[in-house]
Amino acid sequence: MIFTIAAKELKILFSGPMAWIILAVLEIILAYFFLNQVDAFLTIQPQLTALANPPGVTELIVTPLFGNAAIILLMAVPLLSMRLIAEERRNQTLNLLLSAPVSVSEIILGKFLGLMAFLSLFIGLVALMSLSLYAGATLDPGLLAGNIVGLVLLAASFAALGLFISSLTSHPLIAAMGSFGALLGLWIINMSARGADSWLNTLSLLKHFESFNRGIINSADAAYFVLFIALFLVLAVRRLDNDRTHG
Amino acid sequence: MTKITVSAKDLSRSYGTRIAVRDVSFELRQGEVLGLLGPNGAGKTTTLQMLAGCLAPSTGSVDICGINLLENPREAKALLGYLPETPPLYRELTVDEYLRLAARLHRIPKNAIANATEKARQRCGLTEVGKRLIGNLSKGYQQRVGIAQAIVHNPRVVILDEPTVGLDPIQIREIRSLIRELGGEHSVILSTHILPEVESVCDRIQIMHQGKLVFSGDMAALKQTYPDQANLEEVFIQLTKKEESA
């Protein structure tokens, strides 16, 4: 049942121009970053050979590429997640799901997985872009894998938060702005952190993504993302269930 | 004794301090068509939403074929088909895609889906428009897709909230005969404020006013209770007026 709902979300996403345009725009921007990075690498390459322990092509191109992809996702996910519940509520199509023999958790998980399928497609394209470097260089597969895992977890966190905020309102644009604000806030929350062990660092999405970006799969950071995703999915289920009891 | 398919006991629902429905109880038997009548804001839609499981009652309980809707929502909802006031249509899907989705959501086995959607399309006169986008259909056709969605899984109980709104006279006649036909094997509850519709399709009538049931019975009982009134319309006006002055 979860997959039926996920498939429906994907189908509706791709039946309009929105998904295609978002994919196209993100790809163009990332491709520009990528080419710039390759260019920079080629200019400094002669100097690198003089170093005793020079950074590799993966560190110099793939790491910044995934860092940029994370920021682009931060802006794109709210646009994709805004309609998940808000629009259904607005068009009163939620009744189809609510009157069907499907639980609220299945509805939320289905919608979450549908969005994740789309985001995985995007992450897959970023990974492919990195793999194209194999044409002229050798990559560090561990570092690349760490980045992919990190970006998937990060995208899932964005999607869970966006889904929750979409469940709060019946206006997609309010949901988009709310999610964007919340995500950006959580991204930069550690700006005013004093010292490395400040609790603000613990909350920051950026801090937890950084270790993945450097190729370190730290179980504490993975746990943060998993808890973050679970928390907002549970909140979304509660909120949607409230529609039935208090709405 | 025919089987009771819907049993509502003391249903009440309040939105904040406003009470939309109070202490509504009734039963529906298999094969019956029940008409829920009432002026605007009488609580018809709220009652139907509670029966369909889209809204939890503040107090009271609903049993669908003996299964409690609040305790076992999944089993009970599988026996229900519901057309809300605004048909829950995804404009981006074609009629076929949408009906397949509705069939899957109601857990119809994979190999039976094609058959079920085909039958629903035939019954609602949608055979010609299967490949068209729902968003491009006229209001009448959209309404029919909404009805098809409610009956695609061959439910025991069909709940229709104002099913003939926005249809032309020919379509209204077709939908009414469809409702009659559904009444043969399923139970149907429909809400409306079109009185001739009730007289032509319903076995039993319930009139709601200000959240309460003010009359429940068949046409014969109605004539017996109100012998001075010439037709349903006058009874309706009298009942809804009486309550206001009280």
GROMACS .gro file of C-alpha atoms in nm:
model
  493
    1MET     CA    1   0.000   0.000   0.000
    2ILE     CA    2   0.291   0.233   0.082
    3PHE     CA    3   0.433   0.168  -0.263
    4THR     CA    4   0.099   0.237  -0.431
    5ILE     CA    5   0.097   0.581  -0.271
    6ALA     CA    6   0.465   0.638  -0.348
    7ALA     CA    7   0.406   0.545  -0.712
    8LYS     CA    8   0.110   0.782  -0.726
    9GLU     CA    9   0.320   1.069  -0.590
   10LEU     CA   10   0.593   1.007  -0.847
   11LYS     CA   11   0.340   0.980  -1.127
   12ILE     CA   12   0.174   1.310  -1.034
   13LEU     CA   13   0.513   1.478  -0.990
   14PHE     CA   14   0.626   1.375  -1.338
   15SER     CA   15   0.295   1.442  -1.509
   16GLY     CA   16   0.346   1.815  -1.459
   17PRO     CA   17   0.639   2.030  -1.574
   18MET     CA   18   0.755   2.101  -1.216
   19ALA     CA   19   0.966   1.787  -1.164
   20TRP     CA   20   1.130   1.810  -1.504
   21ILE     CA   21   1.214   2.177  -1.464
   22ILE     CA   22   1.359   2.128  -1.118
   23LEU     CA   23   1.572   1.836  -1.239
   24ALA     CA   24   1.690   2.031  -1.543
   25VAL     CA   25   1.773   2.351  -1.355
   26LEU     CA   26   1.958   2.166  -1.079
   27GLU     CA   27   2.159   1.969  -1.333
   28ILE     CA   28   2.261   2.279  -1.526
   29ILE     CA   29   2.375   2.459  -1.214
   30LEU     CA   30   2.564   2.158  -1.083
   31ALA     CA   31   2.725   2.098  -1.421
   32TYR     CA   32   2.853   2.457  -1.413
   33PHE     CA   33   3.000   2.406  -1.065
   34PHE     CA   34   3.149   2.080  -1.176
   35LEU     CA   35   3.319   2.221  -1.484
   36ASN     CA   36   3.454   2.511  -1.282
   37GLN     CA   37   3.599   2.270  -1.030
   38VAL     CA   38   3.758   2.055  -1.299
   39ASP     CA   39   3.906   2.367  -1.453
   40ALA     CA   40   4.050   2.481  -1.120
   41PHE     CA   41   4.195   2.136  -1.064
   42LEU     CA   42   4.370   2.139  -1.400
   43THR     CA   43   4.526   2.480  -1.327
   44ILE     CA   44   4.672   2.378  -0.994
   45GLN     CA   45   4.765   2.025  -1.096
   46PRO     CA   46   5.136   2.107  -1.173
   47GLN     CA   47   5.179   2.258  -0.826
   48LEU     CA   48   5.015   1.954  -0.665
   49THR     CA   49   5.283   1.721  -0.793
   50ALA     CA   50   5.537   1.922  -0.593
   51LEU     CA   51   5.355   1.845  -0.265
   52ALA     CA   52   5.458   1.550  -0.053
   53ASN     CA   53   5.105   1.425   0.015
   54PRO     CA   54   4.878   1.602  -0.235
   55PRO     CA   55   4.496   1.592  -0.212
   56GLY     CA   56   4.342   1.371  -0.480
   57VAL     CA   57   4.097   1.448  -0.754
   58THR     CA   58   3.807   1.312  -0.544
   59GLU     CA   59   3.882   1.555  -0.261
   60LEU     CA   60   3.927   1.849  -0.491
   61ILE     CA   61   3.630   1.793  -0.721
   62VAL     CA   62   3.381   1.543  -0.576
   63THR     CA   63   3.375   1.681  -0.221
   64PRO     CA   64   3.288   2.038  -0.324
   65LEU     CA   65   3.041   1.903  -0.582
   66PHE     CA   66   2.845   1.718  -0.313
   67GLY     CA   67   2.869   2.015  -0.081
   68ASN     CA   68   2.707   2.230  -0.351
   69ALA     CA   69   2.449   1.964  -0.427
   70ALA     CA   70   2.350   1.971  -0.057
   71ILE     CA   71   2.286   2.347  -0.070
   72ILE     CA   72   2.091   2.313  -0.394
   73LEU     CA   73   1.876   2.042  -0.238
   74LEU     CA   74   1.813   2.270   0.057
   75MET     CA   75   1.646   2.511  -0.183
   76ALA     CA   76   1.477   2.255  -0.407
   77VAL     CA   77   1.325   2.013  -0.155
   78PRO     CA   78   1.079   2.266  -0.009
   79LEU     CA   79   0.945   2.324  -0.362
   80LEU     CA   80   0.891   1.952  -0.406
   81SER     CA   81   0.758   1.874  -0.061
   82MET     CA   82   0.520   2.170  -0.037
   83ARG     CA   83   0.241   2.007  -0.231
   84LEU     CA   84   0.258   1.663  -0.070
   85ILE     CA   85  -0.019   1.726   0.181
   86ALA     CA   86  -0.103   2.096   0.157
   87GLU     CA   87  -0.221   2.068  -0.202
   88GLU     CA   88  -0.421   1.753  -0.139
   89ARG     CA   89  -0.588   1.924   0.152
   90ARG     CA   90  -0.661   2.229  -0.061
   91ASN     CA   91  -0.807   2.025  -0.348
   92GLN     CA   92  -0.987   1.801  -0.101
   93THR     CA   93  -0.834   1.491  -0.256
   94LEU     CA   94  -0.711   1.376   0.083
   95ASN     CA   95  -1.054   1.217   0.132
   96LEU     CA   96  -0.969   0.950  -0.126
   97LEU     CA   97  -0.679   0.835   0.089
   98LEU     CA   98  -0.855   0.884   0.422
   99SER     CA   99  -1.165   0.686   0.325
  100ALA     CA  100  -0.959   0.402   0.176
  101PRO     CA  101  -0.850   0.112   0.396
  102VAL     CA  102  -0.507   0.270   0.446
  103SER     CA  103  -0.357   0.391   0.772
  104VAL     CA  104  -0.228   0.744   0.819
  105SER     CA  105   0.126   0.610   0.868
  106GLU     CA  106   0.104   0.435   0.532
  107ILE     CA  107  -0.005   0.761   0.367
  108ILE     CA  108   0.287   0.955   0.519
  109LEU     CA  109   0.545   0.683   0.446
  110GLY     CA  110   0.416   0.647   0.091
  111LYS     CA  111   0.447   1.018   0.027
  112PHE     CA  112   0.791   1.026   0.187
  113LEU     CA  113   0.915   0.736  -0.025
  114GLY     CA  114   0.769   0.889  -0.340
  115LEU     CA  115   0.965   1.209  -0.281
  116MET     CA  116   1.276   1.010  -0.188
  117ALA     CA  117   1.256   0.818  -0.515
  118PHE     CA  118   1.265   1.149  -0.698
  119LEU     CA  119   1.552   1.284  -0.488
  120SER     CA  120   1.746   0.959  -0.535
  121LEU     CA  121   1.721   1.017  -0.905
  122PHE     CA  122   1.884   1.357  -0.857
  123ILE     CA  123   2.152   1.214  -0.628
  124GLY     CA  124   2.211   0.938  -0.884
  125LEU     CA  125   2.278   1.205  -1.146
  126VAL     CA  126   2.527   1.379  -0.916
  127ALA     CA  127   2.701   1.045  -0.858
  128LEU     CA  128   2.713   0.982  -1.233
  129MET     CA  129   2.869   1.322  -1.283
  130SER     CA  130   3.143   1.228  -1.036
  131LEU     CA  131   3.191   0.887  -1.196
  132SER     CA  132   3.254   1.057  -1.530
  133LEU     CA  133   3.591   1.161  -1.384
  134TYR     CA  134   3.699   0.801  -1.428
  135ALA     CA  135   3.745   0.897  -1.792
  136GLY     CA  136   4.073   1.064  -1.701
  137ALA     CA  137   4.149   0.991  -1.337
  138THR     CA  138   4.104   0.740  -1.058
  139LEU     CA  139   3.859   0.821  -0.778
  140ASP     CA  140   3.863   0.734  -0.412
  141PRO     CA  141   3.555   0.506  -0.397
  142GLY     CA  142   3.529   0.529  -0.018
  143LEU     CA  143   3.511   0.907  -0.022
  144LEU     CA  144   3.254   0.899  -0.302
  145ALA     CA  145   3.042   0.640  -0.118
  146GLY     CA  146   3.055   0.844   0.202
  147ASN     CA  147   2.933   1.148   0.012
  148ILE     CA  148   2.649   0.956  -0.153
  149VAL     CA  149   2.532   0.808   0.178
  150GLY     CA  150   2.554   1.150   0.342
  151LEU     CA  151   2.360   1.322   0.066
  152VAL     CA  152   2.085   1.057   0.073
  153LEU     CA  153   2.049   1.094   0.451
  154LEU     CA  154   2.050   1.472   0.420
  155ALA     CA  155   1.790   1.470   0.142
  156ALA     CA  156   1.572   1.234   0.347
  157SER     CA  157   1.594   1.474   0.643
  158PHE     CA  158   1.492   1.765   0.421
  159ALA     CA  159   1.204   1.561   0.281
  160ALA     CA  160   1.078   1.454   0.625
  161LEU     CA  161   1.081   1.811   0.755
  162GLY     CA  162   0.918   1.940   0.436
  163LEU     CA  163   0.649   1.674   0.457
  164PHE     CA  164   0.573   1.768   0.817
  165ILE     CA  165   0.547   2.138   0.738
  166SER     CA  166   0.327   2.058   0.438
  167SER     CA  167   0.093   1.875   0.676
  168LEU     CA  168   0.048   2.192   0.883
  169THR     CA  169  -0.120   2.405   0.620
  170SER     CA  170  -0.343   2.400   0.316
  171HIS     CA  171  -0.134   2.654   0.124
  172PRO     CA  172   0.156   2.499  -0.067
  173LEU     CA  173   0.350   2.826  -0.078
  174ILE     CA  174   0.334   2.870   0.298
  175ALA     CA  175   0.461   2.514   0.331
  176ALA     CA  176   0.748   2.588   0.090
  177MET     CA  177   0.853   2.906   0.269
  178GLY     CA  178   0.816   2.743   0.610
  179SER     CA  179   1.027   2.442   0.513
  180PHE     CA  180   1.291   2.657   0.349
  181GLY     CA  181   1.314   2.879   0.658
  182ALA     CA  182   1.333   2.584   0.894
  183LEU     CA  183   1.596   2.404   0.686
  184LEU     CA  184   1.811   2.711   0.636
  185GLY     CA  185   1.781   2.787   1.006
  186LEU     CA  186   1.897   2.436   1.096
  187TRP     CA  187   2.175   2.463   0.839
  188ILE     CA  188   2.333   2.777   0.983
  189ILE     CA  189   2.228   2.741   1.346
  190ASN     CA  190   2.586   2.672   1.454
  191MET     CA  191   2.706   3.011   1.327
  192SER     CA  192   2.694   3.156   1.676
  193ALA     CA  193   2.834   2.841   1.838
  194ARG     CA  194   3.114   2.914   2.085
  195GLY     CA  195   3.355   2.624   2.080
  196ALA     CA  196   3.338   2.290   1.908
  197ASP     CA  197   3.125   2.116   2.171
  198SER     CA  198   2.843   2.371   2.170
  199TRP     CA  199   2.490   2.222   2.156
  200LEU     CA  200   2.425   2.439   1.851
  201ASN     CA  201   2.668   2.221   1.659
  202THR     CA  202   2.465   1.917   1.759
  203LEU     CA  203   2.153   2.068   1.604
  204SER     CA  204   2.313   2.189   1.284
  205LEU     CA  205   2.240   1.987   0.971
  206LEU     CA  206   2.555   2.123   0.809
  207LYS     CA  207   2.786   2.001   1.087
  208HIS     CA  208   2.654   1.646   1.057
  209PHE     CA  209   2.681   1.647   0.681
  210GLU     CA  210   3.041   1.774   0.693
  211SER     CA  211   3.186   1.448   0.818
  212PHE     CA  212   3.013   1.252   0.540
  213ASN     CA  213   3.143   1.513   0.298
  214ARG     CA  214   3.495   1.442   0.418
  215GLY     CA  215   3.436   1.071   0.366
  216ILE     CA  216   3.387   0.977   0.729
  217ILE     CA  217   3.080   0.767   0.803
  218ASN     CA  218   3.033   0.850   1.168
  219SER     CA  219   2.759   0.655   1.344
  220ALA     CA  220   2.673   0.955   1.563
  221ASP     CA  221   2.607   1.167   1.255
  222ALA     CA  222   2.410   0.888   1.088
  223ALA     CA  223   2.206   0.850   1.407
  224TYR     CA  224   2.132   1.223   1.406
  225PHE     CA  225   1.989   1.202   1.055
  226VAL     CA  226   1.788   0.886   1.128
  227LEU     CA  227   1.639   1.041   1.442
  228PHE     CA  228   1.567   1.364   1.258
  229ILE     CA  229   1.382   1.176   0.981
  230ALA     CA  230   1.188   0.959   1.226
  231LEU     CA  231   1.090   1.258   1.441
  232PHE     CA  232   0.940   1.457   1.157
  233LEU     CA  233   0.766   1.158   0.999
  234VAL     CA  234   0.602   1.078   1.333
  235LEU     CA  235   0.500   1.442   1.376
  236ALA     CA  236   0.349   1.440   1.026
  237VAL     CA  237   0.149   1.125   1.105
  238ARG     CA  238   0.021   1.285   1.425
  239ARG     CA  239  -0.073   1.603   1.245
  240LEU     CA  240  -0.262   1.427   0.969
  241ASP     CA  241  -0.440   1.209   1.222
  242ASN     CA  242  -0.544   1.526   1.404
  243ASP     CA  243  -0.730   1.635   1.091
  244ARG     CA  244  -0.964   1.344   1.147
  245THR     CA  245  -1.016   1.400   1.516
  246HIS     CA  246  -1.013   1.779   1.541
  247GLY     CA  247  -1.040   1.906   1.182
  248MET     CA  248  -3.472  -1.026   0.848
  249THR     CA  249  -3.226  -0.856   0.614
  250LYS     CA  250  -2.873  -0.782   0.721
  251ILE     CA  251  -2.788  -0.450   0.883
  252THR     CA  252  -2.496  -0.295   0.698
  253VAL     CA  253  -2.457   0.039   0.873
  254SER     CA  254  -2.538   0.108   1.233
  255ALA     CA  255  -2.472   0.453   1.376
  256LYS     CA  256  -2.524   0.510   1.747
  257ASP     CA  257  -2.550   0.851   1.912
  258LEU     CA  258  -2.316   1.021   1.669
  259SER     CA  259  -2.218   1.370   1.773
  260ARG     CA  260  -1.958   1.601   1.637
  261SER     CA  261  -1.857   1.948   1.744
  262TYR     CA  262  -1.615   2.193   1.587
  263GLY     CA  263  -1.487   2.392   1.880
  264THR     CA  264  -1.796   2.512   2.059
  265ARG     CA  265  -2.027   2.472   1.760
  266ILE     CA  266  -2.213   2.142   1.754
  267ALA     CA  267  -2.258   2.029   1.394
  268VAL     CA  268  -2.426   1.696   1.460
  269ARG     CA  269  -2.589   1.580   1.781
  270ASP     CA  270  -2.702   1.232   1.881
  271VAL     CA  271  -2.777   1.092   1.539
  272SER     CA  272  -2.863   0.721   1.542
  273PHE     CA  273  -2.988   0.507   1.256
  274GLU     CA  274  -2.953   0.175   1.083
  275LEU     CA  275  -2.929   0.079   0.720
  276ARG     CA  276  -3.019  -0.262   0.578
  277GLN     CA  277  -2.872  -0.441   0.284
  278GLY     CA  278  -3.022  -0.332  -0.048
  279GLU     CA  279  -3.169  -0.016   0.095
  280VAL     CA  280  -3.128   0.336  -0.041
  281LEU     CA  281  -3.138   0.593   0.235
  282GLY     CA  282  -3.185   0.962   0.156
  283LEU     CA  283  -3.039   1.215   0.396
  284LEU     CA  284  -3.223   1.541   0.357
  285GLY     CA  285  -3.178   1.877   0.514
  286PRO     CA  286  -3.125   2.245   0.449
  287ASN     CA  287  -2.773   2.383   0.404
  288GLY     CA  288  -2.565   2.350   0.717
  289ALA     CA  289  -2.788   2.084   0.871
  290GLY     CA  290  -2.494   1.850   0.931
  291LYS     CA  291  -2.544   1.611   0.638
  292THR     CA  292  -2.187   1.626   0.511
  293THR     CA  293  -2.043   1.597   0.862
  294THR     CA  294  -2.257   1.288   0.924
  295LEU     CA  295  -2.144   1.127   0.600
  296GLN     CA  296  -1.779   1.210   0.671
  297MET     CA  297  -1.810   1.033   1.003
  298LEU     CA  298  -1.967   0.729   0.838
  299ALA     CA  299  -1.684   0.720   0.584
  300GLY     CA  300  -1.416   0.738   0.851
  301CYS     CA  301  -1.274   1.070   0.731
  302LEU     CA  302  -1.381   1.242   1.049
  303ALA     CA  303  -1.380   1.095   1.398
  304PRO     CA  304  -1.706   1.147   1.589
  305SER     CA  305  -1.681   1.339   1.917
  306THR     CA  306  -1.903   1.075   2.073
  307GLY     CA  307  -2.091   0.771   1.945
  308SER     CA  308  -1.992   0.479   1.726
  309VAL     CA  309  -2.034   0.348   1.373
  310ASP     CA  310  -2.049  -0.020   1.275
  311ILE     CA  311  -2.013  -0.125   0.911
  312CYS     CA  312  -2.147  -0.481   0.865
  313GLY     CA  313  -2.079  -0.543   1.233
  314ILE     CA  314  -1.721  -0.409   1.223
  315ASN     CA  315  -1.651  -0.106   1.439
  316LEU     CA  316  -1.519   0.177   1.223
  317LEU     CA  317  -1.314   0.334   1.502
  318GLU     CA  318  -1.158   0.015   1.636
  319ASN     CA  319  -1.095  -0.166   1.306
  320PRO     CA  320  -1.084   0.115   1.051
  321ARG     CA  321  -0.899  -0.088   0.788
  322GLU     CA  322  -1.148  -0.375   0.777
  323ALA     CA  323  -1.449  -0.143   0.798
  324LYS     CA  324  -1.326   0.099   0.531
  325ALA     CA  325  -1.267  -0.188   0.289
  326LEU     CA  326  -1.646  -0.233   0.283
  327LEU     CA  327  -1.712   0.134   0.212
  328GLY     CA  328  -1.722   0.347  -0.098
  329TYR     CA  329  -1.736   0.722  -0.047
  330LEU     CA  330  -1.798   1.013  -0.279
  331PRO     CA  331  -1.729   1.334  -0.084
  332GLU     CA  332  -1.900   1.664  -0.156
  333THR     CA  333  -1.601   1.766  -0.370
  334PRO     CA  334  -1.495   1.460  -0.572
  335PRO     CA  335  -1.136   1.376  -0.469
  336LEU     CA  336  -0.992   1.379  -0.820
  337TYR     CA  337  -0.631   1.414  -0.929
  338ARG     CA  338  -0.651   1.638  -1.232
  339GLU     CA  339  -0.311   1.523  -1.361
  340LEU     CA  340  -0.420   1.160  -1.403
  341THR     CA  341  -0.628   1.001  -1.677
  342VAL     CA  342  -0.958   0.839  -1.586
  343ASP     CA  343  -0.807   0.490  -1.624
  344GLU     CA  344  -0.501   0.571  -1.413
  345TYR     CA  345  -0.717   0.724  -1.145
  346LEU     CA  346  -0.958   0.431  -1.124
  347ARG     CA  347  -0.665   0.188  -1.112
  348LEU     CA  348  -0.524   0.391  -0.823
  349ALA     CA  349  -0.858   0.382  -0.640
  350ALA     CA  350  -0.880   0.006  -0.698
  351ARG     CA  351  -0.529  -0.049  -0.562
  352LEU     CA  352  -0.593   0.170  -0.259
  353HIS     CA  353  -0.893  -0.052  -0.184
  354ARG     CA  354  -0.674  -0.360  -0.199
  355ILE     CA  355  -0.826  -0.524  -0.507
  356PRO     CA  356  -0.596  -0.811  -0.612
  357LYS     CA  357  -0.370  -0.722  -0.907
  358ASN     CA  358  -0.532  -0.962  -1.154
  359ALA     CA  359  -0.881  -0.828  -1.080
  360ILE     CA  360  -0.801  -0.459  -1.121
  361ALA     CA  361  -0.855  -0.441  -1.498
  362ASN     CA  362  -1.193  -0.606  -1.462
  363ALA     CA  363  -1.304  -0.387  -1.173
  364THR     CA  364  -1.210  -0.059  -1.342
  365GLU     CA  365  -1.374  -0.170  -1.666
  366LYS     CA  366  -1.697  -0.250  -1.484
  367ALA     CA  367  -1.696   0.080  -1.294
  368ARG     CA  368  -1.640   0.272  -1.618
  369GLN     CA  369  -1.929   0.095  -1.783
  370ARG     CA  370  -2.165   0.154  -1.495
  371CYS     CA  371  -2.087   0.525  -1.484
  372GLY     CA  372  -2.082   0.580  -1.861
  373LEU     CA  373  -1.710   0.653  -1.878
  374THR     CA  374  -1.606   0.402  -2.146
  375GLU     CA  375  -1.535   0.678  -2.399
  376VAL     CA  376  -1.315   0.894  -2.178
  377GLY     CA  377  -1.079   0.639  -2.020
  378LYS     CA  378  -0.768   0.790  -2.177
  379ARG     CA  379  -0.853   1.152  -2.109
  380LEU     CA  380  -0.707   1.364  -1.831
  381ILE     CA  381  -0.952   1.421  -1.548
  382GLY     CA  382  -0.865   1.792  -1.541
  383ASN     CA  383  -0.993   1.829  -1.897
  384LEU     CA  384  -1.331   1.665  -1.837
  385SER     CA  385  -1.651   1.859  -1.784
  386LYS     CA  386  -1.798   1.885  -1.437
  387GLY     CA  387  -2.058   1.619  -1.508
  388TYR     CA  388  -1.796   1.370  -1.621
  389GLN     CA  389  -1.578   1.454  -1.322
  390GLN     CA  390  -1.874   1.380  -1.097
  391ARG     CA  391  -1.916   1.044  -1.269
  392VAL     CA  392  -1.549   0.964  -1.217
  393GLY     CA  393  -1.607   1.043  -0.850
  394ILE     CA  394  -1.894   0.794  -0.838
  395ALA     CA  395  -1.692   0.533  -1.030
  396GLN     CA  396  -1.414   0.570  -0.772
  397ALA     CA  397  -1.666   0.499  -0.495
  398ILE     CA  398  -1.795   0.176  -0.648
  399VAL     CA  399  -1.484   0.036  -0.818
  400HIS     CA  400  -1.414  -0.209  -0.534
  401ASN     CA  401  -1.775  -0.326  -0.522
  402PRO     CA  402  -1.830  -0.208  -0.163
  403ARG     CA  403  -2.114  -0.324   0.060
  404VAL     CA  404  -2.202   0.032   0.154
  405VAL     CA  405  -2.188   0.329  -0.083
  406ILE     CA  406  -2.195   0.680   0.063
  407LEU     CA  407  -2.271   0.956  -0.185
  408ASP     CA  408  -2.263   1.323  -0.085
  409GLU     CA  409  -2.483   1.514  -0.329
  410PRO     CA  410  -2.410   1.284  -0.624
  411THR     CA  411  -2.615   1.467  -0.887
  412VAL     CA  412  -2.478   1.818  -0.833
  413GLY     CA  413  -2.365   1.977  -1.160
  414LEU     CA  414  -2.513   1.716  -1.389
  415ASP     CA  415  -2.750   1.779  -1.678
  416PRO     CA  416  -3.103   1.634  -1.671
  417ILE     CA  417  -3.011   1.329  -1.879
  418GLN     CA  418  -2.710   1.252  -1.664
  419ILE     CA  419  -2.918   1.301  -1.351
  420ARG     CA  420  -3.160   1.040  -1.476
  421GLU     CA  421  -2.874   0.801  -1.554
  422ILE     CA  422  -2.711   0.849  -1.217
  423ARG     CA  423  -3.042   0.799  -1.041
  424SER     CA  424  -3.099   0.471  -1.219
  425LEU     CA  425  -2.742   0.376  -1.131
  426ILE     CA  426  -2.814   0.450  -0.766
  427ARG     CA  427  -3.130   0.238  -0.782
  428GLU     CA  428  -2.930  -0.040  -0.940
  429LEU     CA  429  -2.663  -0.012  -0.669
  430GLY     CA  430  -2.937  -0.032  -0.409
  431GLY     CA  431  -3.017  -0.382  -0.529
  432GLU     CA  432  -2.701  -0.542  -0.395
  433HIS     CA  433  -2.530  -0.269  -0.196
  434SER     CA  434  -2.665  -0.028   0.060
  435VAL     CA  435  -2.659   0.334  -0.042
  436ILE     CA  436  -2.672   0.649   0.166
  437LEU     CA  437  -2.704   0.970  -0.026
  438SER     CA  438  -2.740   1.326   0.083
  439THR     CA  439  -2.919   1.586  -0.119
  440HIS     CA  440  -3.144   1.884  -0.095
  441ILE     CA  441  -3.326   1.798  -0.416
  442LEU     CA  442  -3.656   1.660  -0.294
  443PRO     CA  443  -3.782   1.485  -0.612
  444GLU     CA  444  -3.453   1.294  -0.616
  445VAL     CA  445  -3.535   1.146  -0.277
  446GLU     CA  446  -3.885   1.051  -0.383
  447SER     CA  447  -3.764   0.881  -0.698
  448VAL     CA  448  -3.471   0.679  -0.564
  449CYS     CA  449  -3.489   0.639  -0.187
  450ASP     CA  450  -3.653   0.362   0.014
  451ARG     CA  451  -3.619   0.553   0.333
  452ILE     CA  452  -3.586   0.920   0.423
  453GLN     CA  453  -3.413   1.095   0.706
  454ILE     CA  454  -3.450   1.465   0.753
  455MET     CA  455  -3.183   1.653   0.944
  456HIS     CA  456  -3.211   1.999   1.084
  457GLN     CA  457  -2.959   2.187   1.297
  458GLY     CA  458  -2.758   1.872   1.353
  459LYS     CA  459  -3.048   1.658   1.468
  460LEU     CA  460  -3.257   1.393   1.300
  461VAL     CA  461  -3.611   1.529   1.288
  462PHE     CA  462  -3.770   1.255   1.080
  463SER     CA  463  -3.683   0.900   0.987
  464GLY     CA  464  -3.898   0.657   0.792
  465ASP     CA  465  -4.026   0.567   0.446
  466MET     CA  466  -4.261   0.770   0.226
  467ALA     CA  467  -4.567   0.587   0.361
  468ALA     CA  468  -4.470   0.667   0.718
  469LEU     CA  469  -4.415   1.026   0.616
  470LYS     CA  470  -4.767   1.050   0.474
  471GLN     CA  471  -4.908   0.887   0.786
  472THR     CA  472  -4.723   1.116   1.027
  473TYR     CA  473  -4.808   1.429   0.836
  474PRO     CA  474  -5.149   1.364   0.676
  475ASP     CA  475  -5.219   1.735   0.624
  476GLN     CA  476  -4.919   1.789   0.402
  477ALA     CA  477  -4.959   1.725   0.032
  478ASN     CA  478  -4.598   1.630  -0.048
  479LEU     CA  479  -4.245   1.589   0.080
  480GLU     CA  480  -4.162   1.951   0.015
  481GLU     CA  481  -4.425   2.080   0.251
  482VAL     CA  482  -4.330   1.832   0.521
  483PHE     CA  483  -3.969   1.937   0.479
  484ILE     CA  484  -4.053   2.304   0.511
  485GLN     CA  485  -4.275   2.245   0.809
  486LEU     CA  486  -4.016   2.033   0.990
  487THR     CA  487  -3.729   2.270   0.936
  488LYS     CA  488  -3.938   2.573   1.028
  489LYS     CA  489  -4.083   2.419   1.342
  490GLU     CA  490  -3.737   2.360   1.482
  491GLU     CA  491  -3.628   2.715   1.418
  492SER     CA  492  -3.914   2.868   1.611
  493ALA     CA  493  -3.872   2.620   1.895
   0.00000   0.00000   0.00000
